CSV table of C-alpha atoms in Angstrom, one decimal:
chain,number,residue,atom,x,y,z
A,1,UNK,CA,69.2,51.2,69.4
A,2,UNK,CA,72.7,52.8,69.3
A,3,UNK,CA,75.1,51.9,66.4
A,4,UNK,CA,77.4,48.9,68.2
A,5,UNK,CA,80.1,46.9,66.6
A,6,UNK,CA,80.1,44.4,69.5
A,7,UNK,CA,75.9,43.8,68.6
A,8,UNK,CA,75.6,39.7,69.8
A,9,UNK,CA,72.1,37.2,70.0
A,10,UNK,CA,70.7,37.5,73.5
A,11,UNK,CA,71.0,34.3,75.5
A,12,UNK,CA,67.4,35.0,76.9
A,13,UNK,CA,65.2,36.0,74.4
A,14,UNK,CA,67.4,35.4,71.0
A,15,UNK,CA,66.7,39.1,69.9
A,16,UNK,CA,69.7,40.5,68.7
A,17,UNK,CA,71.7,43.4,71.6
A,18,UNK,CA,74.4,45.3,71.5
A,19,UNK,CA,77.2,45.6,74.6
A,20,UNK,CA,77.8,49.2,74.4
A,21,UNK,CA,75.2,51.6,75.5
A,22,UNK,CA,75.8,55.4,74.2
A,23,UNK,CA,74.9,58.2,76.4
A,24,UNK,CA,74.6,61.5,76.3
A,25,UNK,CA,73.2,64.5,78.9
A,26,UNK,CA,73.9,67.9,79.0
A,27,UNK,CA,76.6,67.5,76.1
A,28,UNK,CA,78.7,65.2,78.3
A,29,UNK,CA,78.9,61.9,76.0
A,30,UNK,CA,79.9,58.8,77.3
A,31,UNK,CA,79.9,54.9,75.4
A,32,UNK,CA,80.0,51.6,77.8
A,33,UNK,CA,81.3,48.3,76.4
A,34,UNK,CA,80.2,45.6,78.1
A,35,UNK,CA,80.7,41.7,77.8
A,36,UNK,CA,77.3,41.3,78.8
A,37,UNK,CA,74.6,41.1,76.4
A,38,UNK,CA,71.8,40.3,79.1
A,39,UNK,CA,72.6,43.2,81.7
A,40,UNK,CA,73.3,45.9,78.5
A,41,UNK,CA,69.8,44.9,76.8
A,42,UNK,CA,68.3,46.3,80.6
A,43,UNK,CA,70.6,49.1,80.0
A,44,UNK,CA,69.2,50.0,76.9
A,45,UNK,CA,65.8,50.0,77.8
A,46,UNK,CA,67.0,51.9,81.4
A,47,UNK,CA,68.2,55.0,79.8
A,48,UNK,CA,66.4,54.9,76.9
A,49,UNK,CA,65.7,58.6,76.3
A,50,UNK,CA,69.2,59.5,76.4
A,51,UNK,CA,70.8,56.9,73.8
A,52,UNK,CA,72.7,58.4,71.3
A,53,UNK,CA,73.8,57.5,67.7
A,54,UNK,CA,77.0,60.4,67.9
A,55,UNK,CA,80.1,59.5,68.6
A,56,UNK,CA,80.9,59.7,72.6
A,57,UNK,CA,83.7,61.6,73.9
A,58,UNK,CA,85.0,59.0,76.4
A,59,UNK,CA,84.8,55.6,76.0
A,60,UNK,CA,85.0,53.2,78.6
A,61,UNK,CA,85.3,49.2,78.3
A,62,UNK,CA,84.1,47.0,81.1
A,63,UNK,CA,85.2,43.4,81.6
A,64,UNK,CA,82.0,41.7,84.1
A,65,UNK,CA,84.1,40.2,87.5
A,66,UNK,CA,83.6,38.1,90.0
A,67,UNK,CA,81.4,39.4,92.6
A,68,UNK,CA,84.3,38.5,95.5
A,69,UNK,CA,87.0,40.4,92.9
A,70,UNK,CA,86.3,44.3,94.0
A,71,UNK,CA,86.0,43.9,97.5
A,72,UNK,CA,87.6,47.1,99.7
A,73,UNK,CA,86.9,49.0,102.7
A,74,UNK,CA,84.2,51.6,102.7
A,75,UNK,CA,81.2,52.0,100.1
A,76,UNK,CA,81.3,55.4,99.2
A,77,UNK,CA,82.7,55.5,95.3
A,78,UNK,CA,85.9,57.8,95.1
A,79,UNK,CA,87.2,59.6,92.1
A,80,UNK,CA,90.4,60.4,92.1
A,81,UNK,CA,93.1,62.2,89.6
A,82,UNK,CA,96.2,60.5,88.3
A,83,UNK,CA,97.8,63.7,85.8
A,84,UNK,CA,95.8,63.4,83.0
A,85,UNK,CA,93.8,60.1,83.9
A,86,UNK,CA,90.4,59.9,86.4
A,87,UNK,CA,90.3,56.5,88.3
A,88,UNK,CA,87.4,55.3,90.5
A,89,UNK,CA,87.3,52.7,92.4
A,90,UNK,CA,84.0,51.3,95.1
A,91,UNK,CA,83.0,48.0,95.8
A,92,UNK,CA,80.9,47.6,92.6
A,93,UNK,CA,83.1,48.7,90.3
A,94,UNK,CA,86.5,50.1,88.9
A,95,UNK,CA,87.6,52.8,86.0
A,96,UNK,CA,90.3,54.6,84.9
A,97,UNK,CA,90.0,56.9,82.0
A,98,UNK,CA,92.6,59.4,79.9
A,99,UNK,CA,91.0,62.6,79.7
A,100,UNK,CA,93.4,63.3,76.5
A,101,UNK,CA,92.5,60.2,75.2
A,102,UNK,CA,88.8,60.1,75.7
A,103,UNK,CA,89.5,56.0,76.3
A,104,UNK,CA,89.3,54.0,79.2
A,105,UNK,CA,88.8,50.6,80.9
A,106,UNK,CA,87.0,49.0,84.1
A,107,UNK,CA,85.6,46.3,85.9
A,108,UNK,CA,81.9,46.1,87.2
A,109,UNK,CA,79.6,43.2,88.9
A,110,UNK,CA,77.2,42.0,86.7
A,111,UNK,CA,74.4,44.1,88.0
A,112,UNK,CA,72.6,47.0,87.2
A,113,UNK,CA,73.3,49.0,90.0
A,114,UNK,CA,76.9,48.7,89.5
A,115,UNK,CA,76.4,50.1,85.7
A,116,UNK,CA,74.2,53.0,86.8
A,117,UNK,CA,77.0,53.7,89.2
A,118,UNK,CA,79.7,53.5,87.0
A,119,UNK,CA,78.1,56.2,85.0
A,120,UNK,CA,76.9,58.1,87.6
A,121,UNK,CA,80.6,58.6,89.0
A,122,UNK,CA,81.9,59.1,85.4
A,123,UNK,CA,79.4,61.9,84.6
A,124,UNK,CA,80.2,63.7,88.4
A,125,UNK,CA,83.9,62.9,87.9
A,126,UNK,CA,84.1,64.4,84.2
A,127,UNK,CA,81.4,67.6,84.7
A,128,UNK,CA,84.4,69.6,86.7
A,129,UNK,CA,86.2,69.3,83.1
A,130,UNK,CA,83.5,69.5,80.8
A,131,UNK,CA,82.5,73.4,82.5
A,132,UNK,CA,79.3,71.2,84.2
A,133,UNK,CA,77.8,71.0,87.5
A,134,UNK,CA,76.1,67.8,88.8
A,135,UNK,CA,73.8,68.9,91.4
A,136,UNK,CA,71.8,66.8,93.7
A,137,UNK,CA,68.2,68.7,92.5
A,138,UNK,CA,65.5,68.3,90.9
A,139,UNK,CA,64.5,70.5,88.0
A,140,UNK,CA,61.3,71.0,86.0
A,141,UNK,CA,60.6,73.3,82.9
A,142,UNK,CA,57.0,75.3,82.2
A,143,UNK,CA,56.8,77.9,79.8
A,144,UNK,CA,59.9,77.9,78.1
A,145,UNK,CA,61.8,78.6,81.6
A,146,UNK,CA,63.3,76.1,84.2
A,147,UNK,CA,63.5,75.8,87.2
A,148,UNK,CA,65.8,74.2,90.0
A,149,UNK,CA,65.2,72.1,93.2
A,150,UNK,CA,67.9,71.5,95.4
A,151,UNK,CA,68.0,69.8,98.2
A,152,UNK,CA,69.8,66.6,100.1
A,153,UNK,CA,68.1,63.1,99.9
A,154,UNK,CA,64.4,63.4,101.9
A,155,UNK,CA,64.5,66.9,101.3
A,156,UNK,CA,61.1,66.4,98.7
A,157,UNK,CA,62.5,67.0,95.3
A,158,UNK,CA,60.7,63.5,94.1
A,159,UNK,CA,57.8,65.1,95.9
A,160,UNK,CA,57.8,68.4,94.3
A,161,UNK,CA,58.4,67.1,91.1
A,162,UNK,CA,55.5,64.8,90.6
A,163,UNK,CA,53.6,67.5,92.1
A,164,UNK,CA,54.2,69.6,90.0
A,165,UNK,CA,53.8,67.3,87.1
A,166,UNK,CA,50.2,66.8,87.7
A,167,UNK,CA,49.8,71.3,86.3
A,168,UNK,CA,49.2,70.6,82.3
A,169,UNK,CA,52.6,72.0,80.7
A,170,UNK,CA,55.3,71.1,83.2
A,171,UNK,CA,57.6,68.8,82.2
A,172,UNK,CA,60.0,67.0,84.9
A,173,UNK,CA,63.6,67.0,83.9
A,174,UNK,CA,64.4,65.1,86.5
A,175,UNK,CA,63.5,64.4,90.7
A,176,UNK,CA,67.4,63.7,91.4
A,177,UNK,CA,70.2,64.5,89.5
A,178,UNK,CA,70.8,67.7,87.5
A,179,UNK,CA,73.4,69.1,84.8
A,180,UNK,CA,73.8,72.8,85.1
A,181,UNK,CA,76.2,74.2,82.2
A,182,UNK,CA,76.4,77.3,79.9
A,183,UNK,CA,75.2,76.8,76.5
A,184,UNK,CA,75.0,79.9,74.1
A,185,UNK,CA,75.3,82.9,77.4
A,186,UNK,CA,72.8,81.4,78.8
A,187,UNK,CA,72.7,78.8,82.3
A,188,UNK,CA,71.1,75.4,81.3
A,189,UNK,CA,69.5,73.2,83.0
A,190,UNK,CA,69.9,69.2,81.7
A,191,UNK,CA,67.9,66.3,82.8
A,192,UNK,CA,69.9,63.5,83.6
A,193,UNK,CA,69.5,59.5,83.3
A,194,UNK,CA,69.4,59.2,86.5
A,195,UNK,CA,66.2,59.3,88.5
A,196,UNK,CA,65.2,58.8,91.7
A,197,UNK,CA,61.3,57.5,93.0
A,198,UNK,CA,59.6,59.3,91.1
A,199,UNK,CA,59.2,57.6,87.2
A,200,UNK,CA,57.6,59.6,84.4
A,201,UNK,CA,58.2,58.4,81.1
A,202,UNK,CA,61.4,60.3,80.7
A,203,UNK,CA,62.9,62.3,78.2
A,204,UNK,CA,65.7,63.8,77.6
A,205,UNK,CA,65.1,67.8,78.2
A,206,UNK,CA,66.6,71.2,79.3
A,207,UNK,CA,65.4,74.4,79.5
A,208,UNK,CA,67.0,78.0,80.8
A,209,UNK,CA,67.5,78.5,84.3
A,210,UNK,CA,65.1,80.8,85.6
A,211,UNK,CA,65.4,80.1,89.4
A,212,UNK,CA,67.0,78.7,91.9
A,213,UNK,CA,65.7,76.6,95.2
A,214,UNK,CA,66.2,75.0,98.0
A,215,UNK,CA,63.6,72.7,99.7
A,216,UNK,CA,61.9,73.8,103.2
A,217,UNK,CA,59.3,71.5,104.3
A,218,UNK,CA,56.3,74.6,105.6
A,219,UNK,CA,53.7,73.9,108.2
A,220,UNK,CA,52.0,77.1,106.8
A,221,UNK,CA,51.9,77.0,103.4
A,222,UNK,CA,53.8,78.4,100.3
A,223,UNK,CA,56.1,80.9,101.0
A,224,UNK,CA,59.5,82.3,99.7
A,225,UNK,CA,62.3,83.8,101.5
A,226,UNK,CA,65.9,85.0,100.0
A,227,UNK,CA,69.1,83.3,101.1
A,228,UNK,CA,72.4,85.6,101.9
A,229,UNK,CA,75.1,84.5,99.6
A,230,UNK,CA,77.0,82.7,101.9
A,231,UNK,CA,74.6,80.2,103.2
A,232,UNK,CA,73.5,79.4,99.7
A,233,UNK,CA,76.8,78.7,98.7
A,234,UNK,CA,77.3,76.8,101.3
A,235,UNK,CA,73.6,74.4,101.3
A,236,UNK,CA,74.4,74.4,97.3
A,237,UNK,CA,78.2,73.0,97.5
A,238,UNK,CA,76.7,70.1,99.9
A,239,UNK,CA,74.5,69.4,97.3
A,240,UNK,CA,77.0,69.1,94.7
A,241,UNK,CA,77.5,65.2,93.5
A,242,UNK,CA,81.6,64.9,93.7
A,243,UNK,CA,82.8,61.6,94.0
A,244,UNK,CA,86.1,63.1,93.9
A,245,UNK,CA,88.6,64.0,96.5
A,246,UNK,CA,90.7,65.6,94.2
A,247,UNK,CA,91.8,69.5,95.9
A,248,UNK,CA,91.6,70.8,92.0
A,249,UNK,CA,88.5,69.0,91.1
A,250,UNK,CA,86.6,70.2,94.1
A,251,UNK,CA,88.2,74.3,93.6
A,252,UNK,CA,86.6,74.3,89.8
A,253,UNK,CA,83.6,72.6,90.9
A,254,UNK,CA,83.6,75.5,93.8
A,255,UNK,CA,84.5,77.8,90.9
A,256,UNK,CA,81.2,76.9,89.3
A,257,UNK,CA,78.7,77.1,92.5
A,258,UNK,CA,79.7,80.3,92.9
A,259,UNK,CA,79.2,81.7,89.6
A,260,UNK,CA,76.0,80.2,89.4
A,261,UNK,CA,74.8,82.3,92.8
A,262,UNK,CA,76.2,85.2,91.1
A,263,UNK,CA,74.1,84.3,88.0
A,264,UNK,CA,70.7,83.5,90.2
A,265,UNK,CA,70.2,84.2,93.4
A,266,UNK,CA,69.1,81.8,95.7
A,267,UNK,CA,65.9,81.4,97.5
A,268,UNK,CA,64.1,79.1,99.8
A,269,UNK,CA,60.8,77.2,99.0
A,270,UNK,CA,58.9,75.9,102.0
A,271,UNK,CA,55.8,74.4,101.2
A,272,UNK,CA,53.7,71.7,102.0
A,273,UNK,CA,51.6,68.7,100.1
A,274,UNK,CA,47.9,70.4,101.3
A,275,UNK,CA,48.7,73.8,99.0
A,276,UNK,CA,47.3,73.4,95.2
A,277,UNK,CA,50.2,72.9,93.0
A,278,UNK,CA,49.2,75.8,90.9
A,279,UNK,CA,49.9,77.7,93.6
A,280,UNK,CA,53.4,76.8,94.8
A,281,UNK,CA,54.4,76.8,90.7
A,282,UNK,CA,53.0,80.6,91.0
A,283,UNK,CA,55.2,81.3,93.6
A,284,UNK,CA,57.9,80.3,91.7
A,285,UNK,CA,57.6,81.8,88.6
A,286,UNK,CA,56.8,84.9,90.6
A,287,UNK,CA,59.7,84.8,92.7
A,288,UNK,CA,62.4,84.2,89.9
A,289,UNK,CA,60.9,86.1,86.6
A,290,UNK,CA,62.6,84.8,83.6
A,291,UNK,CA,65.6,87.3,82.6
A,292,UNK,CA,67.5,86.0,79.6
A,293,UNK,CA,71.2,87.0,80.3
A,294,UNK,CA,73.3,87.6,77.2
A,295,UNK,CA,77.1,88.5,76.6
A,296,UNK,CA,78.8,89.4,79.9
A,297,UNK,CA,77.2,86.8,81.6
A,298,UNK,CA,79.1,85.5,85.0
A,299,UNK,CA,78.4,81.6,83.7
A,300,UNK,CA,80.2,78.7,85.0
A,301,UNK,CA,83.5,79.7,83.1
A,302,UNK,CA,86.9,80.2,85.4
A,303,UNK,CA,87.6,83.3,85.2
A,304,UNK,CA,88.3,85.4,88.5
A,305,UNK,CA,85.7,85.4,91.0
A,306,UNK,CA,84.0,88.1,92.5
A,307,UNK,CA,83.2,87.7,96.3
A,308,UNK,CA,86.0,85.5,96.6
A,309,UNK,CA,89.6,86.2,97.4
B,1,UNK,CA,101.6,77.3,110.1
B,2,UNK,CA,99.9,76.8,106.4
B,3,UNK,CA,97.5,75.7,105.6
B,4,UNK,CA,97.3,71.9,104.6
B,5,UNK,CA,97.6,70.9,100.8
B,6,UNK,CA,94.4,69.1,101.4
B,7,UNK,CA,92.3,72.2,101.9
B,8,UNK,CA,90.1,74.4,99.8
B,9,UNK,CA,89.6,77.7,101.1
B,10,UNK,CA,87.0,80.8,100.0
B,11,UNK,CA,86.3,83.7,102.4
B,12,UNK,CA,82.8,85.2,100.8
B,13,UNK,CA,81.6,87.7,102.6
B,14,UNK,CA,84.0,87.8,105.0
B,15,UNK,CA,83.4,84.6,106.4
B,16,UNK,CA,85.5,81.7,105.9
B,17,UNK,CA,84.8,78.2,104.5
B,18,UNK,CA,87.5,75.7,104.6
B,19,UNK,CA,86.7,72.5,102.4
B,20,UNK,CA,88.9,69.5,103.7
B,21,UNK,CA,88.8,67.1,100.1
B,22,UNK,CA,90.2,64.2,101.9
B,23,UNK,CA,87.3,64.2,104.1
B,24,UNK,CA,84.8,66.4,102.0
B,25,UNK,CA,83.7,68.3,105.0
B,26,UNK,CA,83.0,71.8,104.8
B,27,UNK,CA,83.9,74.0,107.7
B,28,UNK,CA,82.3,77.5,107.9
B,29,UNK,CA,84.2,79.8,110.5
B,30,UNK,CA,82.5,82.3,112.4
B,31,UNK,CA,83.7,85.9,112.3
B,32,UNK,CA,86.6,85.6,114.5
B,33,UNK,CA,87.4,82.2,113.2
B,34,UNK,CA,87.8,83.5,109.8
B,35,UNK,CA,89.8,86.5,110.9
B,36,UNK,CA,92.5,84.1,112.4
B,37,UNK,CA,92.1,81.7,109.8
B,38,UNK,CA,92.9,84.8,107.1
B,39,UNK,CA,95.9,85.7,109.3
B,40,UNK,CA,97.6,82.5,110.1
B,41,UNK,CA,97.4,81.6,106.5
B,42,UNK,CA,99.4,85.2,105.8
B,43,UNK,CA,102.0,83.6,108.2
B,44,UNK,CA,100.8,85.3,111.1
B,45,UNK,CA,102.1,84.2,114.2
B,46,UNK,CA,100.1,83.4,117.7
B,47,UNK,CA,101.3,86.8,119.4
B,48,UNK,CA,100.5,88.8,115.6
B,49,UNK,CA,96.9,87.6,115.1
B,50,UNK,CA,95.8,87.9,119.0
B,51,UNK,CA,97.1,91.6,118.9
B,52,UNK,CA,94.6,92.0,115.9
B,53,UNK,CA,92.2,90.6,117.2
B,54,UNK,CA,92.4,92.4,120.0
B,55,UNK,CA,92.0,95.9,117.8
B,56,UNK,CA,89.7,94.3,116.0
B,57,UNK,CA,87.3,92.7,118.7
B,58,UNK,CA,86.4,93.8,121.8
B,59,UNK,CA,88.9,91.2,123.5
B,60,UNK,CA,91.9,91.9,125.3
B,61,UNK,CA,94.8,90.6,124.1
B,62,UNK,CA,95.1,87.8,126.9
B,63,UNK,CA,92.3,86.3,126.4
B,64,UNK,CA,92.4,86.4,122.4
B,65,UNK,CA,96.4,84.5,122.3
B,66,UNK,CA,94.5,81.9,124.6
B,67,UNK,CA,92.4,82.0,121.9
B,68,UNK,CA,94.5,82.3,119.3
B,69,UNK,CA,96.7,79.2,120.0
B,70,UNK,CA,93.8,77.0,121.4
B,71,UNK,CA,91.8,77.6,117.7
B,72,UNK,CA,95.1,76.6,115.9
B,73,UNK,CA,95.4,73.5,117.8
B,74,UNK,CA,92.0,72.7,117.0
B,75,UNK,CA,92.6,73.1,112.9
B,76,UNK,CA,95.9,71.5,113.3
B,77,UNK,CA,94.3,68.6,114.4
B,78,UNK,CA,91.4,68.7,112.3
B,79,UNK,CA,94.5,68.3,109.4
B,80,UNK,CA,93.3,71.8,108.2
B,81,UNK,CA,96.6,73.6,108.7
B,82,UNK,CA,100.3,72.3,109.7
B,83,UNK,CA,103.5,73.6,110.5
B,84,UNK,CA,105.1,75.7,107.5
């Protein structure tokens, strides 16, 4: 269990709980507070895997409302930019947060789906800042390398992954949600806390990026065609997770797609559920052999962009 | 005409895409869209970009101002550019 201050007897089963839940993925750290000791103990269990005993970078305090006392048009979340604070508001839930700070405070609805999307649009909102992309893609690592699915909802990254899973040595990062970053020259991929259908007993994981994918659904079997730059850049920005309508937000996040084509070109995976999963993960690796990339390395920094005006 | 504060903008490989962040909809412009996308955002006026255009395409310059001034109406109204 995380180190709490705020740890309190829960009402249900008089074990002992704490109201702040400490997360971390791909280096971004964030610490909940919660006046709830009921909806943090499912919380904990939730996101298990990805609890964390360091201090968090931003911390955010919620105060449980009313269900009646968020209520506004639309139910999309949207993140916007206030000089140096992030605010987000949706029908579940509210934040602000100073960046500078690292502090923050919010409202939620007393229900899990409001927690899991205030983190979810805390972890897209802060990724443009922290040099992080949050990608709508599944990712799984074998051999020391990993690999990246992208794709829209329905596009069969739940599908892939747990087929995929059932080869002896791949391990699913995760079928939904993806942190791409640089870490040490070289692109990482991070599993996330949040997961779609598919539910292996998660862990928190990462592995090099080898390749890059989008989904295809194939009448006739595996096969693997390139993308031109453009239209990857294009599939992959519609795949990026960005609460935000913020005009700067959105350019670094663009800043970041593009350096990551640069980095690893993009192909296309059609396939279909009747080929052995051996062989569709041979196509992979095939396609995208692991090069490790060392000093000089485009990465996901913002520096001036080649291809682009 | 400008183009609006609300718009991100990347030509990559010589096609245009125009990001509108109020609406998050990406716009990808075909080649001659981008051209006169590239040009009015240089200032260029109706008259300027049709005659290059018509260098540059095989159009004649009457048919590309029609052109022209019916596309900027078009991303005027889509909140993508506005008067300077």
């Amino acid at each position: 269990m995380a180190p709490n201050a705020l740890a309190a007897v829960d009402e249900r089963g008089g074990k002992t709980a704490s109201r702040s839940l400490d997360l971390e993925a791909g280096g971004l750290s964030v610490s909940l507070e919660v006046d709830s000791v009921s909806l943090m103990a499912d919380a904990q269990e939730r996101y298990a895997p990805f609890l964390t005993r360091s201090p968090a970078a931003y911390r955010l305090g919620l105060d449980v409302v009313p269900s009646n006392a968020l209520e506004r048009d639309g139910w999309t979340p949207s993140v916007s930019r206030e000089g140096r604070f992030l605010r987000c508001r949706s029908p579940l839930f509210s934040w602000r947060i100073d960046r500078a700070s690292g502090r923050g405070r919010g409202a939620l609805k007393p229900t899990a789906q409001a927690l899991d999307g205030v983190l979810r649009t805390l972890f897209a909102g802060l990724s443009p800042f922290e040099d992080r992309l949050l990608l709508h893609a599944a990712a799984v690592a074998v051999r020391g390398k990993g690999y990246l699915f992208v794709g829209p909802s329905g596009a069969g990254k739940t599908t892939l992954s747990s087929y995929l899973a059932r080869i002896p040595g791949v391990r699913v990062l995760t079928d939904e949600l993806v942190l791409v970053g640089e870490e040490s020259d070289r692109l990482v991929l991070f599993g996330t806390p949040f997961w779609g259908e598919f539910r292996p007993p998660q862990r928190r994981g990462w592995a090099p990026l080898a390749g890059l994918f989008f989904l295809a659904k194939s009448r006739m079997g595996t096969r693997i065609e390139t993308l031109d730059f453009a239209r990857a850049h294009s599939s992959l920005l519609k795949c990026l997770v960005a609460f935000h309508r913020d005009r700067g937000m959105l350019e670094r996040s663009w800043e970041m797609v593009l350096a990551l084509l640069r980095a690893r070109p993009a192909r296309r995976l059609a396939w279909r559920k009747g080929d052995p999963p051996e062989a569709v993960l041979k196509a992979v690796e095939e396609a995208a052999p692991f090069q490790s990339i060392g000093g000089g390395c485009p990465g996901l920094q913002y520096s001036g962009s080649r291809g682009a005006p | 005409m400008k183009y609006s504060r609300r718009v991100a903008q990347r030509v990559i490989d010589g096609q245009a895409f125009v990001l509108d962040t109020k609406e998050q909809e990406l716009h990808s412009l075909n080649p001659s869209g981008s051209r006169i996308w590239e040009l009015a955002g240089r200032g260029g006026t109706p008259e300027k970009i049709a005659r290059a255009l018509a260098d540059e395409f095989e159009v004649d310059y009457r048919r590309a101002l029609c052109d022209v001034k019916g596309f900027l109406e078009k991303l005027r109204t889509l909140g993508l550019m506005e008067d300077r």
